[in-house]
Every structure is written in C-alpha cells, then in structure tokens.
Amino acid sequence: MRELSLSDWSSAAKELRSAAFVSAAGVRHDGGTDRFLRKLESVPSVVVVSGECDASALALLATATLGFVTDDVAVSVDADTVLALGLTSSLPAAVGAVPARALLFGGTLDAAPLRDSGLARRGDPAAARVDSPGAALVVRSLRVAARSTAEQAREYDAELRQLS
C-alpha cells in the first residue's frame, strides 16, 4: 500500500493510483481538493487526520475507505467549505442524516464526535488492511450501493464477481 502525506492536494492527487495510506495533518480546502477526493473515491484507502483542519477533513474522512483521527484533531466547520465540498449530501450518505447534522452544526469538532458518528474509527490504522486482492472491487461496490436500491446493488455485485 502506497503511503502519502497530504500536504498539497494537487501533488497527492498525481501520486494516488492504487491502495493508499494517507496521513493528513492540518488539511485545508484549496483548488486541488476536489480532484484528490474524486481519485480517492475510487481506490481502497486508510486516512489518518490530525491537527487543526477545516471542513475538508470531513470530506476526506467521508471519502476514505477507512478513516481515523488522532486525539489532537480539531475540525472547524464553516458553511463556505461545507457547501464547496458538497458535504450536505456526501456526509449524510456516509454517516446518516442525524449524525451529519450534528457534525455540520457542531462548530469545532474534536476526535470524540468524529468517532461517535462513525466517520472515524477507533484503533490502530496501521492494522487496517484495504490492500487485499478484492479490496478495489469492494470499494466500487460500496460506492454504487450507497446510491442504489438493494436490488440494484445486488445486481452490480454479481457483475463485479464475474469480472474478478
């Protein structure tokens, strides 16, 4: 699994090609955020967010296959970044409507609400395994299932199984 340090969204997007372990300290939204998130959506990933971040940390955690936060994380949520990143739709899809509202209207968030909402996991990120041979297919299936009926998701899974 490739290790990336997310200090520049655009540079990281160029390096992101397959399963990745992403360290994101003090992330802030900029012109490269959307491109990186689109690429991250299609690969198995473990993301660890730390430090003082803006709402782009929420988008990063919602997009990752598995997200973790350190105890020193502080995410400030502002309307402009929330709207720029489409978090009013992607966050409810990731954690549900009620937890998403609690996060979006929570002001500055520390590790506890991020973990309690399910957006970030507890545990050792180094132990997370998303680089198995079938992981990429499972990631694709999860993305489709989030936007599908149960029947559509089952049909897509059957198609994916035929591809592998």
Coordinates of C-alpha atoms in Angstrom, one line a residue:
M1 CA 0.0 0.0 0.0
R2 CA 1.4 3.4 -1.0
E3 CA 2.0 5.9 1.8
L4 CA 1.1 9.6 1.0
S5 CA 1.5 12.6 3.2
L6 CA -1.3 15.0 2.3
S7 CA 0.4 18.4 2.4
D8 CA -0.6 19.5 -1.1
W9 CA -3.9 18.2 -2.5
S10 CA -2.8 18.6 -6.2
S11 CA 0.6 16.8 -5.7
A12 CA -1.1 14.0 -3.8
A13 CA -3.7 13.6 -6.5
K14 CA -1.0 12.9 -9.0
E15 CA 0.6 10.2 -6.8
L16 CA -2.7 8.5 -5.9
R17 CA -3.1 5.5 -8.2
S18 CA -3.9 2.5 -6.1
A19 CA -4.4 1.5 -2.4
A20 CA -3.1 4.2 -0.2
F21 CA -2.3 5.1 3.4
V22 CA -2.8 8.8 3.7
S23 CA -1.5 11.0 6.5
A24 CA -3.4 14.3 6.6
A25 CA -2.2 16.8 9.1
G26 CA -3.9 20.3 9.3
V27 CA -5.7 19.9 6.0
R28 CA -7.4 23.0 4.4
H29 CA -9.6 23.2 1.3
D30 CA -7.9 24.6 -1.8
G31 CA -8.1 24.2 -5.6
G32 CA -6.8 20.7 -5.6
T33 CA -9.2 19.2 -3.0
D34 CA -11.9 18.1 -5.4
R35 CA -9.6 16.3 -7.7
F36 CA -7.9 14.4 -4.9
L37 CA -11.3 13.4 -3.4
R38 CA -12.5 12.1 -6.8
K39 CA -9.4 10.0 -7.1
L40 CA -9.6 8.8 -3.5
E41 CA -13.2 7.7 -4.0
S42 CA -12.0 5.0 -6.5
V43 CA -9.2 3.4 -4.5
P44 CA -9.0 1.4 -1.3
S45 CA -7.6 3.8 1.4
V46 CA -6.8 4.4 5.0
V47 CA -6.8 8.0 6.0
V48 CA -5.5 9.4 9.3
V49 CA -6.4 13.1 10.0
S50 CA -4.7 15.1 12.7
G51 CA -4.1 18.7 13.8
E52 CA -6.2 21.8 13.1
C53 CA -8.3 21.3 9.9
D54 CA -11.2 22.9 8.2
A55 CA -14.3 21.0 7.0
S56 CA -12.3 19.4 4.2
A57 CA -11.2 16.9 6.9
L58 CA -14.9 15.8 7.0
A59 CA -14.9 15.3 3.2
L60 CA -11.6 13.3 3.4
L61 CA -13.0 11.0 6.1
A62 CA -16.3 10.5 4.3
T63 CA -14.5 9.6 1.1
A64 CA -11.9 7.3 2.6
T65 CA -12.5 3.5 2.8
L66 CA -11.4 3.7 6.5
G67 CA -10.9 6.9 8.3
F68 CA -9.0 7.5 11.6
V69 CA -8.4 10.7 13.7
T70 CA -5.7 11.4 16.2
D71 CA -6.6 12.7 19.7
D72 CA -5.3 16.2 18.7
V73 CA -7.6 16.7 15.8
A74 CA -9.7 19.9 15.7
V75 CA -12.0 20.4 12.7
S76 CA -13.6 23.8 12.3
V77 CA -16.8 23.6 10.3
D78 CA -17.7 26.7 8.1
A79 CA -20.6 27.0 5.7
D80 CA -18.4 28.0 2.7
T81 CA -16.2 24.9 2.8
V82 CA -19.2 22.7 3.6
L83 CA -21.0 23.9 0.5
A84 CA -17.9 24.0 -1.7
L85 CA -17.3 20.3 -1.0
G86 CA -20.9 19.1 -1.2
L87 CA -20.9 17.9 2.3
T88 CA -24.6 18.4 2.7
S89 CA -25.1 15.4 0.5
S90 CA -21.9 13.3 0.9
L91 CA -21.8 13.4 4.7
P92 CA -25.4 12.1 5.2
A93 CA -24.6 9.3 2.7
A94 CA -21.5 8.4 4.8
V95 CA -22.9 8.5 8.3
G96 CA -26.7 9.2 8.1
A97 CA -28.7 12.4 8.3
V98 CA -28.9 12.9 12.0
P99 CA -25.1 12.3 12.7
A100 CA -24.3 14.5 9.7
R101 CA -26.4 17.4 11.1
A102 CA -24.7 17.0 14.5
L103 CA -21.3 17.3 12.8
L104 CA -22.2 20.1 10.4
F105 CA -23.6 22.2 13.2
G106 CA -21.1 21.2 15.8
G107 CA -18.7 24.2 15.5
T108 CA -15.2 23.0 16.1
L109 CA -15.1 19.2 16.4
D110 CA -12.6 17.1 18.3
A111 CA -12.0 13.3 17.9
A112 CA -14.9 12.2 20.0
P113 CA -17.8 13.3 17.8
L114 CA -16.0 12.2 14.7
R115 CA -15.5 8.7 16.1
D116 CA -19.0 8.6 17.7
S117 CA -20.6 9.4 14.4
G118 CA -18.8 6.6 12.7
L119 CA -16.9 8.9 10.4
A120 CA -13.6 7.9 12.0
R121 CA -12.7 4.6 13.6
R122 CA -11.0 3.7 16.8
G123 CA -8.0 1.5 16.7
D124 CA -4.6 1.2 15.0
P125 CA -4.7 2.5 11.4
A126 CA -1.6 0.5 10.6
A127 CA -3.5 -2.7 11.3
A128 CA -6.3 -1.8 8.7
R129 CA -6.0 -3.9 5.6
V130 CA -7.5 -2.4 2.5
D131 CA -4.9 -3.7 0.0
S132 CA -6.2 -7.3 -0.4
P133 CA -6.7 -8.5 -4.0
G134 CA -10.5 -8.0 -3.8
A135 CA -10.5 -4.6 -2.0
A136 CA -10.8 -2.5 -5.1
L137 CA -14.0 -4.4 -6.1
V138 CA -15.5 -4.0 -2.6
V139 CA -14.8 -0.2 -2.7
R140 CA -16.5 0.1 -6.1
S141 CA -19.5 -1.9 -4.8
L142 CA -19.8 0.2 -1.7
R143 CA -19.8 3.4 -3.7
V144 CA -22.6 2.0 -6.0
A145 CA -24.6 0.6 -3.2
A146 CA -24.7 4.0 -1.4
R147 CA -26.6 5.4 -4.4
S148 CA -28.7 2.3 -5.3
T149 CA -31.6 0.3 -4.2
A150 CA -30.8 -3.0 -2.6
E151 CA -31.7 -4.9 -5.8
Q152 CA -29.5 -2.7 -8.0
A153 CA -26.6 -3.2 -5.5
R154 CA -27.0 -7.0 -5.7
E155 CA -27.0 -6.9 -9.5
Y156 CA -23.9 -4.8 -9.6
D157 CA -22.2 -7.1 -7.1
A158 CA -23.0 -10.1 -9.4
E159 CA -21.4 -8.2 -12.3
L160 CA -18.3 -7.4 -10.3
R161 CA -17.9 -11.1 -9.2
Q162 CA -17.9 -12.0 -12.9
L163 CA -15.1 -9.5 -13.6
S164 CA -12.8 -10.9 -10.9

